[in-house]
mmCIF file of C-alpha atoms in Angstrom:
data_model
loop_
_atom_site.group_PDB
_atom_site.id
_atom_site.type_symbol
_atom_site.label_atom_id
_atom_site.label_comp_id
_atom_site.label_asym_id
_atom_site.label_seq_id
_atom_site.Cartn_x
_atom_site.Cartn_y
_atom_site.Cartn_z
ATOM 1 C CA UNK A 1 0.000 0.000 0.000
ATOM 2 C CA UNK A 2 1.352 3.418 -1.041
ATOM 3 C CA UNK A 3 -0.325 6.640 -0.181
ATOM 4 C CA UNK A 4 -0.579 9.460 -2.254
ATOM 5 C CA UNK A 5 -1.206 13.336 0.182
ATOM 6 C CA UNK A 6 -0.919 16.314 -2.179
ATOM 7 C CA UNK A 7 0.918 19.132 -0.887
ATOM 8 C CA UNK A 8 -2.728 20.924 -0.837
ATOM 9 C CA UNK A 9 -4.134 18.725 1.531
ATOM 10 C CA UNK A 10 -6.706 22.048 2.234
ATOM 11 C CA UNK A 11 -8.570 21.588 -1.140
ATOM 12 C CA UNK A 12 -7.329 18.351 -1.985
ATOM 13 C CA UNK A 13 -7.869 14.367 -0.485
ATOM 14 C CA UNK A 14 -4.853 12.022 -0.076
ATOM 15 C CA UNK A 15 -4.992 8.884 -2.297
ATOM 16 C CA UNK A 16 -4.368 5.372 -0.946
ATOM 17 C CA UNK A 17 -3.106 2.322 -4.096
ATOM 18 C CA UNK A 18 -1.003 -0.456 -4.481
ATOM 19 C CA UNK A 19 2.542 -0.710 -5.781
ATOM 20 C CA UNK A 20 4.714 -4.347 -6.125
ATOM 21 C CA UNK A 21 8.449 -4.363 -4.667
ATOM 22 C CA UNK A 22 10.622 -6.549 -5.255
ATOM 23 C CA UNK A 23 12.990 -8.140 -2.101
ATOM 24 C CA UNK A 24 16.146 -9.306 -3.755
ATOM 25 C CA UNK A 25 18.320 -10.389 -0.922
ATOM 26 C CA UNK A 26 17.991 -12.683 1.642
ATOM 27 C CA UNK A 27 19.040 -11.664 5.317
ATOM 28 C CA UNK A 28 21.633 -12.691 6.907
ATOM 29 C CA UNK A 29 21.720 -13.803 10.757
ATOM 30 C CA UNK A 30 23.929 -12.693 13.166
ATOM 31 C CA UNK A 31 25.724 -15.799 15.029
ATOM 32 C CA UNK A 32 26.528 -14.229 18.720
ATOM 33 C CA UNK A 33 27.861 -17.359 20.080
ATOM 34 C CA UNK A 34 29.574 -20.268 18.222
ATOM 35 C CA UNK A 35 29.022 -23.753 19.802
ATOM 36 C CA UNK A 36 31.105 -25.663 21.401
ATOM 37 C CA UNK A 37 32.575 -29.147 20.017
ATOM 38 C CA UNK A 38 32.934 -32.605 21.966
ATOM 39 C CA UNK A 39 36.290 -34.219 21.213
ATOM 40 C CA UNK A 40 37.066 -36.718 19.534
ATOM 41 C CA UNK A 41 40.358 -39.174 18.914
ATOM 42 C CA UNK A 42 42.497 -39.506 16.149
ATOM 43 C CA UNK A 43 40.998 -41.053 13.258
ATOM 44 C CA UNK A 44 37.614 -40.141 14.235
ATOM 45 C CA UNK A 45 35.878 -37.552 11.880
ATOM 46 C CA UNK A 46 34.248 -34.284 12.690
ATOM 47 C CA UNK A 47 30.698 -36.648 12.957
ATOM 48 C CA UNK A 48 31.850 -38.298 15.981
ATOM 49 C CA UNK A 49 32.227 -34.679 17.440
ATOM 50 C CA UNK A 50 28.725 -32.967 18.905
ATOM 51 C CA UNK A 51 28.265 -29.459 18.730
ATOM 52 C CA UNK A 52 26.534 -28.023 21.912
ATOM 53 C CA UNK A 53 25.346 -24.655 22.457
ATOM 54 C CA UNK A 54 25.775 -21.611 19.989
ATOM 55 C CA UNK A 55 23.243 -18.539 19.228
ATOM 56 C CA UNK A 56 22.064 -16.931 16.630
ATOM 57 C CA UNK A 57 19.478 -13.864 15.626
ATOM 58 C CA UNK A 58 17.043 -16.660 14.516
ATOM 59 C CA UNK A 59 16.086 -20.318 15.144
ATOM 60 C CA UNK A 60 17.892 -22.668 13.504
ATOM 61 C CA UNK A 61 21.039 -25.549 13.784
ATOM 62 C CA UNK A 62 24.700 -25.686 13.591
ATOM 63 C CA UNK A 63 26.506 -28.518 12.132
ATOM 64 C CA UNK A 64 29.908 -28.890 10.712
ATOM 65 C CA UNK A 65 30.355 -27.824 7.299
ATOM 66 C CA UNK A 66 31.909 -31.083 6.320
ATOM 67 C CA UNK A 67 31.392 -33.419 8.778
ATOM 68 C CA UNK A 68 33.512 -36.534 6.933
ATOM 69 C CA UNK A 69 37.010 -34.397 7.673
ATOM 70 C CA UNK A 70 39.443 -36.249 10.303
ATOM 71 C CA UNK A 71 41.431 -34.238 11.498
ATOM 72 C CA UNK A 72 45.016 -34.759 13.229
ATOM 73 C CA UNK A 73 45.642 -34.641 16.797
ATOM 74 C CA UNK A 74 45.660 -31.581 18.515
ATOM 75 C CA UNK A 75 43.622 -28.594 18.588
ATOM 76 C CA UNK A 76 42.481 -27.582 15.154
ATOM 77 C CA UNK A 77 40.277 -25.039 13.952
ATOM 78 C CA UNK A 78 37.371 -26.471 11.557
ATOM 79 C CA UNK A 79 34.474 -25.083 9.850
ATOM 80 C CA UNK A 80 30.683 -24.899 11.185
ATOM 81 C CA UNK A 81 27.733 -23.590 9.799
ATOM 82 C CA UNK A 82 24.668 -22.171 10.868
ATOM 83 C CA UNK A 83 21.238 -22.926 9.140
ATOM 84 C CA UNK A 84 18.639 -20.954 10.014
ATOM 85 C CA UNK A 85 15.501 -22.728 10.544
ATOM 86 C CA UNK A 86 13.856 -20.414 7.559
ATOM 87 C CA UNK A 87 16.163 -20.887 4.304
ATOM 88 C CA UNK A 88 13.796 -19.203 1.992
ATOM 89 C CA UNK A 89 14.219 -15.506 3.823
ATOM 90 C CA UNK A 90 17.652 -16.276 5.661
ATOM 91 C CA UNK A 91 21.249 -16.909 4.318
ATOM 92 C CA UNK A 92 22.993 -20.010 6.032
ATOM 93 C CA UNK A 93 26.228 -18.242 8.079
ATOM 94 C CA UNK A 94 29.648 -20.162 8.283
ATOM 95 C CA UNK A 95 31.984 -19.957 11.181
ATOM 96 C CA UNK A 96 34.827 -21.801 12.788
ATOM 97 C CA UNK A 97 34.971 -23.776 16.109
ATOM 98 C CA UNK A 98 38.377 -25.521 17.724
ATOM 99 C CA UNK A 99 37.705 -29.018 18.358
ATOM 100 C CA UNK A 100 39.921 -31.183 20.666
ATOM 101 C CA UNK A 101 41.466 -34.546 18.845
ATOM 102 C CA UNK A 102 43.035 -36.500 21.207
ATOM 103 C CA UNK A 103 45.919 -38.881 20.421
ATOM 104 C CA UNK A 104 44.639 -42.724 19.385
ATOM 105 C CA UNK A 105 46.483 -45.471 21.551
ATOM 106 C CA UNK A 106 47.757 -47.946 19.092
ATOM 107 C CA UNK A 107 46.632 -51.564 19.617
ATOM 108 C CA UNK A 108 49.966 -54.492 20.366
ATOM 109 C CA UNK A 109 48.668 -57.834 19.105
ATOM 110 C CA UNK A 110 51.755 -59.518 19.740
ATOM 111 C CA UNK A 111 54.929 -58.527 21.930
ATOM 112 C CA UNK A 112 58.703 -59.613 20.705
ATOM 113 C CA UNK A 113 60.778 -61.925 22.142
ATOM 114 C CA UNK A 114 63.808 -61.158 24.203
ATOM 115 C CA UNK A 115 67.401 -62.416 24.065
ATOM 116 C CA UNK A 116 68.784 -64.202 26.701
ATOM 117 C CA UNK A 117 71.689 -61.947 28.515
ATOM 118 C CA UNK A 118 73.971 -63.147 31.432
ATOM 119 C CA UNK A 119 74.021 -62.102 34.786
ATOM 120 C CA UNK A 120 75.435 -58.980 35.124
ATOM 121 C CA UNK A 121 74.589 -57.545 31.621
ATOM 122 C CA UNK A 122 71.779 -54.773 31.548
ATOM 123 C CA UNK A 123 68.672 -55.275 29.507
ATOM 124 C CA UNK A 124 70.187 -53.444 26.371
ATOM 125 C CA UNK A 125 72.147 -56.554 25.958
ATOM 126 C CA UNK A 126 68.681 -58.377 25.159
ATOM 127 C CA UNK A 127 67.799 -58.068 21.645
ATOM 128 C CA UNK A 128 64.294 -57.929 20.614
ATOM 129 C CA UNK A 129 63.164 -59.343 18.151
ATOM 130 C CA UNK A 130 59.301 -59.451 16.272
ATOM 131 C CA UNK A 131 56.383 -57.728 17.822
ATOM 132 C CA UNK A 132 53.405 -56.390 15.800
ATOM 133 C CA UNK A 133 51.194 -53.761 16.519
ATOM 134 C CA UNK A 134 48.513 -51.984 14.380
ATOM 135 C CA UNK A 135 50.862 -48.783 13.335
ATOM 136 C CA UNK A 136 54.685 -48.642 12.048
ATOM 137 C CA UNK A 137 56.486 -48.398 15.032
ATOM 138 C CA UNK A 138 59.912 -49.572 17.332
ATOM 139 C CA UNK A 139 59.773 -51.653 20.299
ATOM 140 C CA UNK A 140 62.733 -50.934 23.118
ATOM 141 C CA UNK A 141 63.334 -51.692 26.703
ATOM 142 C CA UNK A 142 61.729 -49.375 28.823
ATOM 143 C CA UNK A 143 64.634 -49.169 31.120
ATOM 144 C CA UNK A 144 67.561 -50.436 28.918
ATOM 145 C CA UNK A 145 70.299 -49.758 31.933
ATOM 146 C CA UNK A 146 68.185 -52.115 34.665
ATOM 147 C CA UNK A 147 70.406 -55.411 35.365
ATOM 148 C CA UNK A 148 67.850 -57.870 35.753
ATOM 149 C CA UNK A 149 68.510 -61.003 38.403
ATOM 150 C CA UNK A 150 68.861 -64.454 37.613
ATOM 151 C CA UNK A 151 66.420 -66.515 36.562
ATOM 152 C CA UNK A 152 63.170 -65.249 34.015
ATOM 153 C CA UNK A 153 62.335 -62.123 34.400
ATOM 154 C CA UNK A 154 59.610 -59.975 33.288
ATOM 155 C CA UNK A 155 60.855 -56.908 32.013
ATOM 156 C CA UNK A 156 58.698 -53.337 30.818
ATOM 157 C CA UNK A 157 58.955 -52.654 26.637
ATOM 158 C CA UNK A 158 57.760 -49.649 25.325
ATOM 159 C CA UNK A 159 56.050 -49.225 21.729
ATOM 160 C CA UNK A 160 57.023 -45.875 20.168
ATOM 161 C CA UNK A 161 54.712 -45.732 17.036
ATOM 162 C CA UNK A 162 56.513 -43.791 13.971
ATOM 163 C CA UNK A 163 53.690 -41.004 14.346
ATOM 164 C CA UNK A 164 54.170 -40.040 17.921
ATOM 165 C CA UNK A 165 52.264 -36.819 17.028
ATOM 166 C CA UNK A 166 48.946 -38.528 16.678
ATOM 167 C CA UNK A 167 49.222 -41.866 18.663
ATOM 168 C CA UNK A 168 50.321 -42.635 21.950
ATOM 169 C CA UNK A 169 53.251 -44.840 23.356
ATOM 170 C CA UNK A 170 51.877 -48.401 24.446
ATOM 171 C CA UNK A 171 53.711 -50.428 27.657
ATOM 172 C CA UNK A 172 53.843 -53.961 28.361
ATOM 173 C CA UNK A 173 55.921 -56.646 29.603
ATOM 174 C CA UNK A 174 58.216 -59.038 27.896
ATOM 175 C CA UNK A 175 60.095 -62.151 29.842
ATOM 176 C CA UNK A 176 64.359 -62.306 29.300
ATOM 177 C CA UNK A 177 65.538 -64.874 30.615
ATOM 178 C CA UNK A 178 68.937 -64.277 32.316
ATOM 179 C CA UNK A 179 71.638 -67.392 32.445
ATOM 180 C CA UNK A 180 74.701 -67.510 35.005
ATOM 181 C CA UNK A 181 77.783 -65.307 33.774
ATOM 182 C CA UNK A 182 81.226 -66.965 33.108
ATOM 183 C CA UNK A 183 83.567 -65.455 34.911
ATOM 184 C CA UNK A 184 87.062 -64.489 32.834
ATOM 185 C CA UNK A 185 90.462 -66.564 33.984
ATOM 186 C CA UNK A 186 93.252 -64.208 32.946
ATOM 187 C CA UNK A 187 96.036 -66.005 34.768
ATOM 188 C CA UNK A 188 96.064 -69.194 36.248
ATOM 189 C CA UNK A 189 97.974 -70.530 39.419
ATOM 190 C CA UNK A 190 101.064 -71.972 39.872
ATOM 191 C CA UNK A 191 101.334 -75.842 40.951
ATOM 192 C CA UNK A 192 103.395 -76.676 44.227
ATOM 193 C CA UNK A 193 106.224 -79.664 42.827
ATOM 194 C CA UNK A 194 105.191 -83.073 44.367
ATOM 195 C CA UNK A 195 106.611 -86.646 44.826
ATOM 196 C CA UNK A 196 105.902 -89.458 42.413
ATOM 197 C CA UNK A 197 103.816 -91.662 44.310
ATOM 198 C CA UNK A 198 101.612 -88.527 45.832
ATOM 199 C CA UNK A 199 98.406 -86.814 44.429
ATOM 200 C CA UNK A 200 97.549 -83.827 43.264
ATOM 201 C CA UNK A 201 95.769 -82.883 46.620
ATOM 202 C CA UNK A 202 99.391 -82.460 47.628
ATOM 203 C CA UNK A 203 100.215 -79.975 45.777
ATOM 204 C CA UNK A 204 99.530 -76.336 46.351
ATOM 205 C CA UNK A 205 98.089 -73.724 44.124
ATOM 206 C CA UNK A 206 99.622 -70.327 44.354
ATOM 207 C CA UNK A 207 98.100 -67.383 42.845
ATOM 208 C CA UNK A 208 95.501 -67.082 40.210
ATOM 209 C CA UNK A 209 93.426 -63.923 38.800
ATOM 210 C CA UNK A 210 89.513 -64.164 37.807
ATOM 211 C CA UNK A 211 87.121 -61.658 36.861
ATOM 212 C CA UNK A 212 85.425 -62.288 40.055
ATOM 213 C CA UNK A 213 86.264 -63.611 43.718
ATOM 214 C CA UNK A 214 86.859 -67.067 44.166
ATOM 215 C CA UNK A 215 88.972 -70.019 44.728
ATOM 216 C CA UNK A 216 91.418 -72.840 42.401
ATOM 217 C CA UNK A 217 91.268 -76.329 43.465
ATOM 218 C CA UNK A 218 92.735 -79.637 41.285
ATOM 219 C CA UNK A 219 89.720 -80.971 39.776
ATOM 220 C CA UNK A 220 90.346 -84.421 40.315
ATOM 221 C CA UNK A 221 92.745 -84.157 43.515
ATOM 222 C CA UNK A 222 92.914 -87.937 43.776
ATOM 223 C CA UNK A 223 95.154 -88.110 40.804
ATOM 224 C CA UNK A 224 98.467 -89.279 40.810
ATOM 225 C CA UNK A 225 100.166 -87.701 37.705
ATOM 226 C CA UNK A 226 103.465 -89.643 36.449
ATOM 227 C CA UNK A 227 107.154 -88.672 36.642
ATOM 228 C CA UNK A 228 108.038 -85.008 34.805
ATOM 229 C CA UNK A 229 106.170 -81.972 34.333
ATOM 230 C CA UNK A 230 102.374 -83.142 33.649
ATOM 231 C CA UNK A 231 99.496 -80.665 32.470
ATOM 232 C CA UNK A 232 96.799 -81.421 34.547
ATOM 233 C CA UNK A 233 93.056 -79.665 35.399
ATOM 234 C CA UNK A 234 92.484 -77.102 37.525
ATOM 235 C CA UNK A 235 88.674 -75.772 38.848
ATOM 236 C CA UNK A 236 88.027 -71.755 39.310
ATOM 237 C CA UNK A 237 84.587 -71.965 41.514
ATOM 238 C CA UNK A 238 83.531 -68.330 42.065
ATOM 239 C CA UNK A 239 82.359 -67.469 45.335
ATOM 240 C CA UNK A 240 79.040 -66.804 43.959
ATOM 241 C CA UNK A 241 77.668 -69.953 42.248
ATOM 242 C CA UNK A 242 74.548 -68.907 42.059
ATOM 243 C CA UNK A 243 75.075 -66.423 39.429
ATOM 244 C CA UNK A 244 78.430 -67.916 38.245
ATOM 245 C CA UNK A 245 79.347 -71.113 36.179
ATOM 246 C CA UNK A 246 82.573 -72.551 37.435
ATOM 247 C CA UNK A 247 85.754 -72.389 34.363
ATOM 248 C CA UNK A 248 88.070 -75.315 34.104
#
């Protein structure tokens, strides 16, 4: 309706008709508050995230403007948009919201095997060998300088995927079983000179170096070696034997 007043409106009426217009442009709605996104884990796309909150100049929904993105860990910035519940009169209003991706935890189906070490030897000794888990990744010891005791032992690994910016380490335990050590001769005793006729038990050994403490004894001190200058066996028996073998 358009009205028509003359600038006489003493001798003259106003006049009242009809004219068309024409509204070209949508409106646009004003977003005040952007929502807020759930997060999510690596490898998980922007669906798995749920947008909470947000407010706008009009009823209508937010959802993420492409909701099949996965994103890497960390705290990225990704695109929402606002619909408004009335698309014919109202534009639909993009934004962006940070969404929290949280490292995935890769999955160890089976754990290597360990190498046998010696007493005395730290676990960096132990090779490891095989392992699979469901990224590219390195299995290690998770404390290579611990000396582990005699016996089997069951020892922490640690699997470091290749991507350590989107997945986290993994820990479990591996058994290494640890044998008794050898201990080193580097000079053997002298032989006290005996009688033909007596055994070795009568003669006396002088001296001797090992790697560790210990004693030298004949082996078979019942023997009675013949006339001259005889080799014969001698015994190292560490003090410890339960973590030593004895060296003839």
């Amino acid at each position: 309706s358009v009205t028509f007043t003359p600038t006489d409106t003493t001798d003259y009426n106003t006049v009242t008709g009809s004219v068309t217009v024409t509204v070209n442009n949508k409106a646009t709605p004003t977003v005040t508050a952007w929502p807020a996104a759930g997060a999510i884990t690596y490898g998980q796309t922007l669906a798995a995230s749920t947008l909470a909150g947000g407010t706008a100049s009009v009823a209508g929904t937010f959802a993420w403007t492409n909701p099949a993105t996965a994103s890497g860990a960390g705290t990225p910035s990704e695109s929402v948009t606002f619909t408004p519940n009335d698309t014919t009169d109202y534009n639909t209003v993009a934004g962006s919201v940070t969404v929290t991706v949280n490292k995935a935890t890769p999955t160890v189906s089976a754990w290597p095997t360990a190498g046998a070490i010696a007493v005395g030897q730290t676990l960096s000794s132990s090779a490891l060998a095989g392992g699979t888990a469901s990224v590219a990744g390195t299995f290690s010891w998770t404390t290579p300088t611990t000396t582990p005791p005699l016996g089997t032992d069951s020892e922490s690994v640690t699997f470091t995927p290749n991507d350590t910016t989107d997945y986290n380490t993994v820990t479990g335990s591996v058994t290494v079983t640890v044998n008794k050590a050898t201990a080193t001769v580097s000079v053997w005793p002298t032989a006290g000179a005996i009688t033909y006729g007596q055994t070795l038990a009568s003669s006396t050994l002088t001296g001797g170096t090992a790697s560790v403490p210990g004693t030298f004894s004949w082996t078979t001190p019942t023997t009675a070696p013949p006339l001259g200058t005889d080799s014969e066996s001698v015994t190292f028996t560490p003090t410890d034997t339960a973590d030593y073998n004895t060296v003839t």
